[in-house]
Amino acid sequence: MKLKTRLFLSFTLIIILPILMAFALYGFVALGGFRRGGNEMRPLYFSNTVDALTANTDADVNRLKQWSKAFPERFLNREILSDINSSLSEKNSFLVVKQGTKIIFDGAPDGMHPRYSKLPIYGKLSATDVLVVRLENQSGMLREVDFGNYRDHNHGQAFVITPTGSIVPGAGRILLTYVFWMALILFFTALIIVSTLYNSIIRKIRKMQEATENIRGGNLDFTLDVKGTDELSELAGSIERMKNRLRADAMQKIQNEDAQRKFLSNITHDLKTPLTSVIGYSEGLLDGIAPTPEKQMKYVQTIHNKAVEMNDLLNELSIFTKIDTNSILYNFEDINVKGFFGEFAEETEVEFESQNAGFRYVCEVADDTNMVADPSQIKRVLHNLVSNAVKYRRDDTELKVMLLVSDAGEFIQAEVADNGRGISQEDLPHVFERLFRADKARNTQIKGSGIGLSIVKKIVNDHGGQVWATSNEGTGSIFYFLLRKSSDKEEPSEQDSDN
Ligand code: ADP
């Protein structure tokens, strides 16, 4: 469940549950569940205060009524009257007893004395009547029980007075009970909901915290396993993916560093071999061990060849650093496809003839098809592909290479096909990676640094094209690349790119 939904549900529960419970509690109380000593705890207190107040003193008034009939002498006993008065004072009321015209008992607390002269006269008020009287600083409700015989002049009146200035004691209690239960219900509802939420959230947060600590410490060998569909689980999924990415990058970095080390040692070795020859042959010349001009010429030719070999290597190295720093500079031109590839094919054909190899060029695009490209860089692409075909030729078969240029809609497609050793299906996806050399190539004496095809890919991609290859081990390979045709609207442009 989403965190948002869970929070919404919790919020609703926290609001709704206590309200429902409060209703249930009200119903329980209203039905008399808390009834203690008559109906004093009923919610009646909040709706009908006069009834509530009279109900409050009913028990004591009834007692007085019984006495008036059976034990009138008790009205003259101060001790008994004090008892009644203290029972009444619990209910926020008090007792005043008058015999004849004389007040013989006055339970009125300070500040609540009635106007004694204005108290009703004997026999006027029945026990069920309620009279509102003025006390010193507030009003009060008065009930009366008469006792004794008027004719004998032995009569008296007992007044039960309840000041109305303060809240009915029963109502106070019931209010307190309400507040107490509401607070309890609120507390437990909130506790249960918050602890459920906390548990489900905190567990995930702890796991994520542990994971990020691990990542910070460089430990990427762990799995962050957080199940669920909420936002936190999604966050955990992102952390897990980030960690996997970091781990893959770290592995890649180690591999790259390894490959770079190997590349440097290969280049050093490859440079050292022709350099040794240059030193050897030039020393021979200086020492005069080549007596005839023909021999001297041969030595100089060898020195030149070796120097060219070193130059090629250094060029590769320079391109390699340019790729690394993304600083190959391009001079884009609008060039004629047929003319450009035809010129390259002519030069290559001559070279191939001298090496007893066959080179064929087929161009299927219209004569006026142009493309926007840097000719020297595309030449480098073709050169790398063709020299790979030569490098990885089969010893047992005459090498045949074909360059086919065809129309592919918005692009022109060039393919260099050979009948060489081919590349295994396992190595094929990696041949365009920097410093990659297929197992076969690594295990032979064929020199190479593993950057030729990565340069091809970089240049073609920077031209907005694509490059790919198909191959069959033992029968040969085809390398394809696409270059965008120039549209009529596009002016020939010359621009430098730092891609
Ligand atoms: P290098 O030739 O310097 O090793 P490249 O990047 O040019 O590096 O080529 C990468 C790898 O692809 C080579 O080591 C080789 O195994 C394989 N390869 C490239 N071209 C061919 C080809 N025409 N025939 C067979 N294998 C090839």
Short mmCIF file of C-alpha atoms and ligand atoms in Angstrom, two decimals:
data_model
loop_
_atom_site.label_atom_id
_atom_site.label_comp_id
_atom_site.label_asym_id
_atom_site.label_seq_id
_atom_site.Cartn_x
_atom_site.Cartn_y
_atom_site.Cartn_z
CA MET A 1 0.00 0.00 0.00
CA LYS A 2 1.28 3.47 -0.89
CA LEU A 3 2.50 5.59 2.01
CA LYS A 4 0.09 8.31 0.94
CA THR A 5 -2.88 5.92 1.18
CA ARG A 6 -1.62 4.56 4.48
CA LEU A 7 -1.26 8.05 5.97
CA PHE A 8 -4.69 8.98 4.66
CA LEU A 9 -6.25 5.85 6.23
CA SER A 10 -4.46 6.48 9.52
CA PHE A 11 -5.62 10.08 9.55
CA THR A 12 -9.21 9.00 8.85
CA LEU A 13 -9.02 6.32 11.56
CA ILE A 14 -7.58 8.74 14.10
CA ILE A 15 -10.47 11.11 13.42
CA ILE A 16 -13.30 8.63 12.90
CA LEU A 17 -12.55 5.99 15.51
CA PRO A 18 -12.65 8.31 18.54
CA ILE A 19 -15.86 9.91 17.21
CA LEU A 20 -17.50 6.47 16.88
CA MET A 21 -16.21 5.45 20.30
CA ALA A 22 -17.47 8.71 21.79
CA PHE A 23 -20.93 8.01 20.37
CA ALA A 24 -20.80 4.48 21.76
CA LEU A 25 -19.72 5.87 25.12
CA TYR A 26 -22.51 8.45 25.07
CA GLY A 27 -25.03 5.71 24.27
CA PHE A 28 -23.66 3.56 27.06
CA VAL A 29 -23.88 6.36 29.57
CA ALA A 30 -27.28 7.47 28.30
CA LEU A 31 -28.61 3.95 28.77
CA GLY A 32 -27.50 4.13 32.35
CA GLY A 33 -24.34 2.11 32.10
CA PHE A 34 -22.68 4.37 34.65
CA ARG A 35 -25.66 4.82 36.81
CA ARG A 36 -24.64 5.25 40.36
CA GLY A 37 -27.03 6.32 43.10
CA GLY A 38 -30.09 6.85 40.93
CA ASN A 39 -29.83 8.60 37.63
CA GLU A 40 -27.17 11.07 38.60
CA MET A 41 -24.79 10.11 35.82
CA ARG A 42 -27.20 10.45 32.94
CA PRO A 43 -26.56 12.94 30.20
CA LEU A 44 -29.78 14.58 31.36
CA TYR A 45 -27.49 16.99 33.16
CA PHE A 46 -26.64 18.65 29.93
CA SER A 47 -30.17 18.95 28.68
CA ASN A 48 -32.42 19.72 31.65
CA THR A 49 -30.62 21.32 34.55
CA VAL A 50 -33.65 21.90 36.83
CA ASP A 51 -34.67 18.25 36.63
CA ALA A 52 -31.08 17.24 37.13
CA LEU A 53 -30.71 19.45 40.17
CA THR A 54 -33.92 18.18 41.78
CA ALA A 55 -33.06 14.60 40.94
CA ASN A 56 -29.79 15.25 42.66
CA THR A 57 -31.39 15.93 46.04
CA ASP A 58 -34.35 13.53 45.63
CA ALA A 59 -32.96 10.93 47.97
CA ASP A 60 -32.47 13.41 50.84
CA VAL A 61 -35.82 15.11 50.34
CA ASN A 62 -37.53 11.69 50.38
CA ARG A 63 -35.78 10.91 53.64
CA LEU A 64 -37.02 14.17 55.16
CA LYS A 65 -40.53 13.37 53.92
CA GLN A 66 -40.45 10.00 55.64
CA TRP A 67 -39.31 11.65 58.90
CA SER A 68 -42.03 14.25 58.73
CA LYS A 69 -44.55 11.45 58.77
CA ALA A 70 -42.90 8.92 61.07
CA PHE A 71 -40.17 10.67 63.12
CA PRO A 72 -40.89 14.45 63.27
CA GLU A 73 -38.73 14.64 66.43
CA ARG A 74 -35.65 14.07 64.27
CA PHE A 75 -36.03 17.60 62.85
CA LEU A 76 -35.11 18.83 66.28
CA ASN A 77 -31.97 16.72 66.56
CA ARG A 78 -28.97 18.81 65.42
CA GLU A 79 -26.77 15.78 65.01
CA ILE A 80 -29.13 14.07 62.60
CA LEU A 81 -29.68 17.35 60.77
CA SER A 82 -25.92 17.77 60.43
CA ASP A 83 -25.71 14.31 58.89
CA ILE A 84 -28.33 15.20 56.29
CA ASN A 85 -26.59 18.50 55.67
CA SER A 86 -23.24 16.85 55.01
CA SER A 87 -24.94 14.37 52.66
CA LEU A 88 -26.48 17.38 50.86
CA SER A 89 -23.25 19.32 50.73
CA GLU A 90 -21.77 16.51 48.59
CA LYS A 91 -24.48 17.39 46.11
CA ASN A 92 -23.67 21.08 46.32
CA SER A 93 -26.78 21.73 48.50
CA PHE A 94 -27.52 22.53 52.12
CA LEU A 95 -30.29 22.34 54.72
CA VAL A 96 -32.07 25.08 56.64
CA VAL A 97 -34.64 24.12 59.32
CA LYS A 98 -37.14 26.53 60.79
CA GLN A 99 -39.37 25.85 63.83
CA GLY A 100 -42.22 28.26 64.04
CA THR A 101 -40.52 31.52 63.08
CA LYS A 102 -37.12 30.56 64.44
CA ILE A 103 -34.25 29.14 62.39
CA ILE A 104 -33.10 26.13 64.43
CA PHE A 105 -30.59 24.74 61.89
CA ASP A 106 -28.69 26.63 59.25
CA GLY A 107 -26.38 24.59 56.97
CA ALA A 108 -25.84 27.50 54.53
CA PRO A 109 -22.17 27.93 53.67
CA ASP A 110 -20.66 31.43 53.70
CA GLY A 111 -21.97 33.68 50.99
CA MET A 112 -24.99 31.48 50.28
CA HIS A 113 -27.38 32.46 53.00
CA PRO A 114 -30.97 32.88 51.83
CA ARG A 115 -33.05 35.84 52.87
CA TYR A 116 -34.56 34.10 55.87
CA SER A 117 -37.49 36.51 56.14
CA LYS A 118 -38.46 35.74 52.53
CA LEU A 119 -38.56 31.97 53.00
CA PRO A 120 -42.05 30.56 52.16
CA ILE A 121 -44.54 30.22 54.93
CA TYR A 122 -45.61 26.89 56.39
CA GLY A 123 -47.90 24.76 54.26
CA LYS A 124 -47.63 26.85 51.09
CA LEU A 125 -45.19 24.65 49.21
CA SER A 126 -45.57 20.92 48.60
CA ALA A 127 -42.50 18.64 48.57
CA THR A 128 -42.65 18.27 44.81
CA ASP A 129 -42.55 22.02 44.18
CA VAL A 130 -39.37 23.85 43.40
CA LEU A 131 -38.97 27.52 44.16
CA VAL A 132 -36.22 29.78 42.89
CA VAL A 133 -34.91 31.95 45.70
CA ARG A 134 -32.25 34.62 45.93
CA LEU A 135 -29.14 33.72 47.91
CA GLU A 136 -26.48 36.24 48.85
CA ASN A 137 -24.69 36.35 45.49
CA GLN A 138 -26.52 33.91 43.31
CA SER A 139 -29.83 32.16 42.84
CA GLY A 140 -30.80 28.88 44.37
CA MET A 141 -33.50 26.27 44.08
CA LEU A 142 -35.52 25.58 47.14
CA ARG A 143 -37.56 22.48 48.11
CA GLU A 144 -39.51 22.27 51.29
CA VAL A 145 -40.64 19.50 53.66
CA ASP A 146 -43.03 20.54 56.43
CA PHE A 147 -43.22 18.74 59.76
CA GLY A 148 -45.21 18.87 62.99
CA ASN A 149 -48.66 20.22 63.74
CA TYR A 150 -49.58 23.82 62.97
CA ARG A 151 -52.40 23.91 65.46
CA ASP A 152 -50.13 22.82 68.29
CA HIS A 153 -47.70 25.55 67.31
CA ASN A 154 -45.34 22.66 67.03
CA HIS A 155 -44.72 22.93 63.37
CA GLY A 156 -41.60 23.46 61.34
CA GLN A 157 -40.16 23.57 57.85
CA ALA A 158 -37.02 21.93 56.39
CA PHE A 159 -35.61 23.67 53.33
CA VAL A 160 -33.25 21.94 50.94
CA ILE A 161 -31.50 24.66 48.97
CA THR A 162 -29.31 24.06 45.92
CA PRO A 163 -27.35 27.07 44.65
CA THR A 164 -27.43 27.15 40.85
CA GLY A 165 -24.26 29.17 40.35
CA SER A 166 -22.01 26.16 40.01
CA ILE A 167 -22.21 23.12 37.80
CA VAL A 168 -24.31 20.21 38.95
CA PRO A 169 -21.94 17.81 40.74
CA GLY A 170 -23.17 14.82 38.74
CA ALA A 171 -22.63 16.72 35.51
CA GLY A 172 -19.08 17.54 36.57
CA ARG A 173 -18.39 13.90 37.18
CA ILE A 174 -19.91 12.75 33.93
CA LEU A 175 -17.98 15.42 32.06
CA LEU A 176 -14.80 14.20 33.67
CA THR A 177 -15.66 10.60 32.76
CA TYR A 178 -16.21 11.66 29.16
CA VAL A 179 -12.95 13.55 28.99
CA PHE A 180 -11.10 10.65 30.59
CA TRP A 181 -12.47 8.01 28.20
CA MET A 182 -12.05 10.25 25.19
CA ALA A 183 -8.44 10.92 26.12
CA LEU A 184 -7.88 7.18 26.66
CA ILE A 185 -9.47 6.26 23.34
CA LEU A 186 -7.55 8.96 21.49
CA PHE A 187 -4.32 7.92 23.12
CA PHE A 188 -4.69 4.23 22.26
CA THR A 189 -5.98 4.82 18.73
CA ALA A 190 -3.09 7.16 18.02
CA LEU A 191 -0.62 4.80 19.72
CA ILE A 192 -1.71 1.76 17.68
CA ILE A 193 -1.78 3.65 14.37
CA VAL A 194 1.45 5.52 14.92
CA SER A 195 3.31 2.43 16.12
CA THR A 196 2.08 0.38 13.11
CA LEU A 197 3.16 3.14 10.73
CA TYR A 198 6.41 3.70 12.57
CA ASN A 199 7.30 0.01 12.49
CA SER A 200 6.64 -0.38 8.80
CA ILE A 201 8.49 2.84 7.91
CA ILE A 202 11.40 2.67 10.30
CA ARG A 203 12.37 -0.89 9.29
CA LYS A 204 12.77 0.21 5.69
CA ILE A 205 14.56 3.41 6.60
CA ARG A 206 17.03 1.50 8.78
CA LYS A 207 17.78 -0.90 5.91
CA MET A 208 18.31 2.00 3.54
CA GLN A 209 20.47 3.82 6.06
CA GLU A 210 22.62 0.71 6.42
CA ALA A 211 22.85 0.42 2.64
CA THR A 212 23.92 4.04 2.14
CA GLU A 213 26.49 3.67 4.93
CA ASN A 214 27.86 0.63 3.10
CA ILE A 215 28.00 2.56 -0.16
CA ARG A 216 29.73 5.46 1.59
CA GLY A 217 32.28 3.04 3.00
CA GLY A 218 32.89 1.62 -0.48
CA ASN A 219 31.21 -1.73 0.18
CA LEU A 220 29.02 -2.53 -2.81
CA ASP A 221 28.73 -6.27 -2.20
CA PHE A 222 25.31 -6.40 -0.56
CA THR A 223 21.68 -6.64 -1.57
CA LEU A 224 19.15 -4.12 -0.31
CA ASP A 225 16.06 -6.27 0.02
CA VAL A 226 12.98 -4.16 0.79
CA LYS A 227 9.64 -5.60 -0.28
CA GLY A 228 6.46 -3.64 -0.90
CA THR A 229 4.93 -1.17 -3.29
CA ASP A 230 5.03 2.01 -1.25
CA GLU A 231 7.24 5.02 -1.91
CA LEU A 232 9.91 3.86 0.52
CA SER A 233 10.18 0.49 -1.24
CA GLU A 234 10.51 2.37 -4.52
CA LEU A 235 13.26 4.49 -2.98
CA ALA A 236 14.98 1.33 -1.76
CA GLY A 237 14.71 -0.07 -5.31
CA SER A 238 16.39 3.08 -6.62
CA ILE A 239 19.19 2.77 -4.06
CA GLU A 240 19.66 -0.88 -5.06
CA ARG A 241 19.81 0.09 -8.75
CA MET A 242 22.21 2.94 -7.95
CA LYS A 243 24.43 0.53 -6.04
CA ASN A 244 24.36 -1.97 -8.93
CA ARG A 245 25.27 0.82 -11.32
CA LEU A 246 28.11 1.96 -9.07
CA ARG A 247 29.35 -1.60 -8.80
CA ALA A 248 29.22 -2.06 -12.58
CA ASP A 249 31.07 1.25 -13.02
CA ALA A 250 33.68 0.25 -10.48
CA MET A 251 34.20 -3.09 -12.25
CA GLN A 252 34.36 -1.29 -15.60
CA LYS A 253 36.89 1.14 -14.19
CA ILE A 254 39.08 -1.71 -12.97
CA GLN A 255 38.81 -3.38 -16.38
CA ASN A 256 39.59 -0.11 -18.17
CA GLU A 257 42.60 0.52 -16.01
CA ASP A 258 43.76 -3.00 -16.70
CA ALA A 259 43.24 -2.58 -20.43
CA GLN A 260 44.98 0.79 -20.39
CA ARG A 261 47.98 -0.69 -18.63
CA LYS A 262 48.10 -3.47 -21.21
CA PHE A 263 47.65 -0.95 -24.02
CA LEU A 264 50.57 1.16 -22.77
CA SER A 265 52.82 -1.85 -22.45
CA ASN A 266 51.80 -3.03 -25.97
CA ILE A 267 52.46 0.39 -27.49
CA THR A 268 55.81 0.64 -25.70
CA HIS A 269 56.72 -2.78 -27.00
CA ASP A 270 55.46 -1.98 -30.51
CA LEU A 271 57.45 1.26 -30.56
CA LYS A 272 60.55 -0.33 -29.19
CA THR A 273 60.83 -2.96 -31.97
CA PRO A 274 61.03 -0.53 -34.96
CA LEU A 275 63.12 1.90 -32.90
CA THR A 276 65.71 -0.84 -32.24
CA SER A 277 65.81 -1.47 -36.03
CA VAL A 278 66.24 2.27 -36.74
CA ILE A 279 69.11 2.49 -34.24
CA GLY A 280 70.71 -0.74 -35.60
CA TYR A 281 70.52 0.27 -39.26
CA SER A 282 71.62 3.87 -38.69
CA GLU A 283 74.59 2.68 -36.59
CA GLY A 284 75.44 0.24 -39.41
CA LEU A 285 75.43 3.14 -41.86
CA LEU A 286 77.58 5.28 -39.57
CA ASP A 287 80.03 2.42 -39.07
CA GLY A 288 80.21 2.01 -42.85
CA ILE A 289 79.08 -1.63 -42.92
CA ALA A 290 77.05 -0.90 -46.08
CA PRO A 291 79.77 -0.42 -48.66
CA THR A 292 77.72 -0.20 -51.86
CA PRO A 293 75.21 2.58 -52.64
CA GLU A 294 72.49 -0.11 -53.21
CA LYS A 295 73.08 -1.54 -49.75
CA GLN A 296 73.10 1.94 -48.24
CA MET A 297 69.82 2.63 -50.07
CA LYS A 298 68.29 -0.58 -48.64
CA TYR A 299 69.34 0.45 -45.11
CA VAL A 300 67.85 3.92 -45.54
CA GLN A 301 64.62 2.39 -46.95
CA THR A 302 64.33 0.10 -43.92
CA ILE A 303 64.95 3.03 -41.57
CA HIS A 304 62.20 4.96 -43.42
CA ASN A 305 59.74 2.02 -43.24
CA LYS A 306 60.33 1.61 -39.52
CA ALA A 307 59.93 5.35 -38.95
CA VAL A 308 56.57 5.25 -40.86
CA GLU A 309 55.48 2.30 -38.71
CA MET A 310 56.32 4.27 -35.57
CA ASN A 311 54.53 7.32 -36.95
CA ASP A 312 51.37 5.25 -37.54
CA LEU A 313 51.54 3.96 -34.00
CA LEU A 314 52.02 7.42 -32.57
CA ASN A 315 49.06 8.64 -34.67
CA GLU A 316 46.90 5.94 -33.14
CA LEU A 317 48.10 6.93 -29.71
CA SER A 318 47.25 10.55 -30.39
CA ILE A 319 43.74 9.66 -31.63
CA PHE A 320 43.34 7.49 -28.54
CA THR A 321 44.03 10.42 -26.22
CA LYS A 322 41.76 12.63 -28.32
CA ILE A 323 38.94 10.12 -27.89
CA ASP A 324 39.68 10.07 -24.19
CA THR A 325 39.44 13.83 -23.90
CA ASN A 326 36.63 14.12 -26.49
CA SER A 327 38.69 16.51 -28.57
CA ILE A 328 38.71 15.15 -32.14
CA LEU A 329 38.29 18.14 -34.43
CA TYR A 330 36.12 17.73 -37.53
CA ASN A 331 36.05 19.68 -40.75
CA PHE A 332 32.66 18.79 -42.19
CA GLU A 333 32.23 19.23 -45.95
CA ASP A 334 29.55 18.44 -48.48
CA ILE A 335 31.21 15.69 -50.49
CA ASN A 336 30.15 13.57 -53.44
CA VAL A 337 29.70 9.99 -52.30
CA LYS A 338 30.68 8.24 -55.52
CA GLY A 339 33.78 10.41 -56.01
CA PHE A 340 34.97 10.08 -52.42
CA PHE A 341 34.64 6.28 -52.14
CA GLY A 342 35.93 5.84 -55.74
CA GLU A 343 39.14 7.71 -54.90
CA PHE A 344 39.70 5.59 -51.79
CA ALA A 345 38.99 2.41 -53.78
CA GLU A 346 41.55 3.34 -56.45
CA GLU A 347 44.33 3.85 -53.89
CA THR A 348 43.45 0.63 -52.09
CA GLU A 349 43.27 -1.45 -55.26
CA VAL A 350 46.88 -0.53 -56.09
CA GLU A 351 48.05 -1.48 -52.59
CA PHE A 352 46.15 -4.80 -52.73
CA GLU A 353 47.59 -5.73 -56.10
CA SER A 354 51.08 -5.44 -54.67
CA GLN A 355 50.06 -7.78 -51.81
CA ASN A 356 48.42 -10.42 -54.00
CA ALA A 357 45.00 -9.68 -52.63
CA GLY A 358 41.77 -8.81 -54.37
CA PHE A 359 39.85 -5.58 -53.78
CA ARG A 360 36.47 -4.86 -55.36
CA TYR A 361 34.48 -1.68 -55.20
CA VAL A 362 30.76 -1.46 -56.00
CA CYS A 363 28.87 1.82 -55.73
CA GLU A 364 25.07 1.69 -56.03
CA VAL A 365 24.23 5.29 -55.17
CA ALA A 366 23.23 7.93 -57.71
CA ASP A 367 26.07 10.00 -59.14
CA ASP A 368 24.84 13.23 -57.55
CA THR A 369 24.40 11.86 -54.03
CA ASN A 370 26.29 13.94 -51.50
CA MET A 371 27.01 13.51 -47.82
CA VAL A 372 28.17 15.87 -45.09
CA ALA A 373 31.34 14.42 -43.64
CA ASP A 374 34.94 15.08 -42.71
CA PRO A 375 36.74 13.30 -45.58
CA SER A 376 40.00 12.73 -43.71
CA GLN A 377 38.21 11.14 -40.74
CA ILE A 378 35.98 8.94 -42.95
CA LYS A 379 39.15 7.91 -44.77
CA ARG A 380 40.54 6.90 -41.38
CA VAL A 381 37.42 4.80 -40.83
CA LEU A 382 37.83 3.03 -44.19
CA HIS A 383 41.55 2.64 -43.65
CA ASN A 384 41.04 1.02 -40.21
CA LEU A 385 38.41 -1.39 -41.59
CA VAL A 386 40.43 -2.37 -44.62
CA SER A 387 43.69 -2.75 -42.70
CA ASN A 388 41.88 -4.98 -40.18
CA ALA A 389 40.69 -7.14 -43.11
CA VAL A 390 44.34 -7.43 -44.16
CA LYS A 391 45.57 -8.01 -40.60
CA TYR A 392 43.04 -10.72 -39.83
CA ARG A 393 43.24 -12.50 -43.18
CA ARG A 394 43.39 -16.28 -43.43
CA ASP A 395 46.79 -17.74 -44.24
CA ASP A 396 45.34 -20.52 -46.37
CA THR A 397 43.18 -18.40 -48.71
CA GLU A 398 43.79 -15.46 -50.97
CA LEU A 399 42.36 -12.34 -49.31
CA LYS A 400 39.34 -10.80 -50.98
CA VAL A 401 37.85 -7.55 -49.74
CA MET A 402 34.81 -5.80 -51.11
CA LEU A 403 33.67 -2.22 -50.48
CA LEU A 404 29.96 -1.82 -51.25
CA VAL A 405 28.30 1.58 -51.05
CA SER A 406 24.50 1.61 -51.31
CA ASP A 407 21.52 3.88 -50.78
CA ALA A 408 19.66 3.57 -47.45
CA GLY A 409 17.04 6.33 -47.56
CA GLU A 410 18.31 9.30 -45.64
CA PHE A 411 21.65 7.57 -45.29
CA ILE A 412 24.24 5.95 -47.47
CA GLN A 413 25.43 2.56 -46.27
CA ALA A 414 29.03 1.47 -46.71
CA GLU A 415 30.15 -2.09 -46.02
CA VAL A 416 33.60 -3.62 -45.97
CA ALA A 417 33.40 -7.40 -46.39
CA ASP A 418 36.34 -9.81 -46.13
CA ASN A 419 36.91 -13.53 -46.31
CA GLY A 420 39.22 -13.52 -43.30
CA ARG A 421 39.26 -15.44 -40.01
CA GLY A 422 36.00 -13.97 -38.74
CA ILE A 423 35.08 -13.17 -35.16
CA SER A 424 33.41 -15.49 -32.65
CA GLN A 425 29.80 -14.69 -31.73
CA GLU A 426 30.97 -14.23 -28.16
CA ASP A 427 33.53 -11.55 -29.11
CA LEU A 428 31.46 -9.84 -31.82
CA PRO A 429 29.40 -7.57 -29.48
CA HIS A 430 32.62 -6.24 -27.93
CA VAL A 431 34.82 -5.48 -30.95
CA PHE A 432 33.86 -1.79 -30.95
CA GLU A 433 34.82 -1.40 -27.28
CA ARG A 434 38.01 0.46 -26.49
CA LEU A 435 41.08 -1.70 -26.02
CA PHE A 436 39.14 -4.88 -26.82
CA ARG A 437 41.02 -7.56 -28.69
CA ALA A 438 39.34 -10.85 -29.52
CA ASP A 439 40.93 -13.94 -27.96
CA LYS A 440 42.19 -15.13 -31.33
CA ALA A 441 43.89 -11.80 -32.03
CA ARG A 442 45.45 -11.71 -28.59
CA ASN A 443 46.88 -15.17 -28.95
CA THR A 444 48.53 -14.52 -32.32
CA GLN A 445 51.54 -12.47 -33.29
CA ILE A 446 49.25 -9.97 -35.04
CA LYS A 447 50.08 -6.55 -33.69
CA GLY A 448 47.24 -4.41 -32.50
CA SER A 449 46.16 -2.19 -29.68
CA GLY A 450 42.40 -2.80 -29.66
CA ILE A 451 41.48 0.81 -30.42
CA GLY A 452 41.06 0.78 -34.24
CA LEU A 453 37.35 -0.12 -34.17
CA SER A 454 36.58 2.12 -31.20
CA ILE A 455 37.98 5.02 -33.27
CA VAL A 456 35.73 3.90 -36.19
CA LYS A 457 32.69 3.90 -33.91
CA LYS A 458 33.51 7.28 -32.38
CA ILE A 459 34.00 8.98 -35.79
CA VAL A 460 30.84 7.45 -37.33
CA ASN A 461 28.76 8.33 -34.27
CA ASP A 462 30.10 11.89 -34.32
CA HIS A 463 28.84 12.05 -37.92
CA GLY A 464 25.37 11.08 -36.72
CA GLY A 465 25.70 7.59 -38.17
CA GLN A 466 25.84 4.03 -36.87
CA VAL A 467 28.27 1.17 -37.14
CA TRP A 468 27.85 -2.58 -36.69
CA ALA A 469 29.31 -5.87 -37.84
CA THR A 470 28.35 -9.42 -38.74
CA SER A 471 30.80 -12.26 -38.83
CA ASN A 472 31.22 -16.00 -39.15
CA GLU A 473 34.23 -17.56 -37.62
CA GLY A 474 36.35 -19.05 -40.37
CA THR A 475 34.51 -17.47 -43.32
CA GLY A 476 34.84 -13.73 -42.86
CA SER A 477 33.32 -10.52 -41.52
CA ILE A 478 31.31 -7.57 -42.79
CA PHE A 479 31.57 -4.15 -41.17
CA TYR A 480 28.75 -1.71 -41.95
CA PHE A 481 28.37 1.98 -41.34
CA LEU A 482 25.74 4.59 -42.15
CA LEU A 483 26.43 8.23 -43.01
CA ARG A 484 23.74 10.84 -43.43
CA LYS A 485 23.16 12.17 -46.93
CA SER A 486 23.22 15.95 -47.29
CA SER A 487 19.74 17.32 -47.88
CA ASP A 488 19.15 19.97 -50.55
CA LYS A 489 18.26 22.51 -47.91
CA GLU A 490 21.47 21.97 -46.06
CA GLU A 491 24.30 24.24 -47.04
CA PRO A 492 27.77 22.65 -47.10
CA SER A 493 29.14 23.51 -43.73
CA GLU A 494 32.48 23.54 -42.09
CA GLN A 495 32.38 23.16 -38.40
CA ASP A 496 34.50 22.09 -35.58
CA SER A 497 33.05 19.68 -33.17
CA ASP A 498 34.39 18.81 -29.80
CA ASN A 499 32.43 15.57 -29.69
P1 ADP B 1 43.27 -4.23 -33.10
O1 ADP B 1 43.11 -4.63 -34.50
O2 ADP B 1 44.30 -3.20 -32.87
O3 ADP B 1 43.36 -5.39 -32.17
P2 ADP B 1 40.59 -3.19 -33.41
O4 ADP B 1 39.79 -2.32 -32.52
O5 ADP B 1 40.85 -2.71 -34.78
O6 ADP B 1 41.93 -3.50 -32.63
O7 ADP B 1 39.84 -4.57 -33.49
C1 ADP B 1 39.37 -5.20 -32.33
C2 ADP B 1 39.36 -6.69 -32.46
O8 ADP B 1 38.36 -7.06 -33.42
C3 ADP B 1 40.63 -7.22 -33.03
O9 ADP B 1 41.55 -7.53 -32.00
C4 ADP B 1 40.16 -8.49 -33.74
O10 ADP B 1 40.10 -9.55 -32.85
C5 ADP B 1 38.75 -8.16 -34.16
N1 ADP B 1 38.66 -7.78 -35.60
C6 ADP B 1 38.57 -6.54 -36.12
N2 ADP B 1 38.44 -6.57 -37.47
C7 ADP B 1 38.45 -7.85 -37.83
C8 ADP B 1 38.35 -8.55 -39.07
N3 ADP B 1 38.20 -7.91 -40.22
N4 ADP B 1 38.40 -9.91 -39.05
C9 ADP B 1 38.55 -10.57 -37.90
N5 ADP B 1 38.63 -9.98 -36.68
C10 ADP B 1 38.59 -8.65 -36.64
#
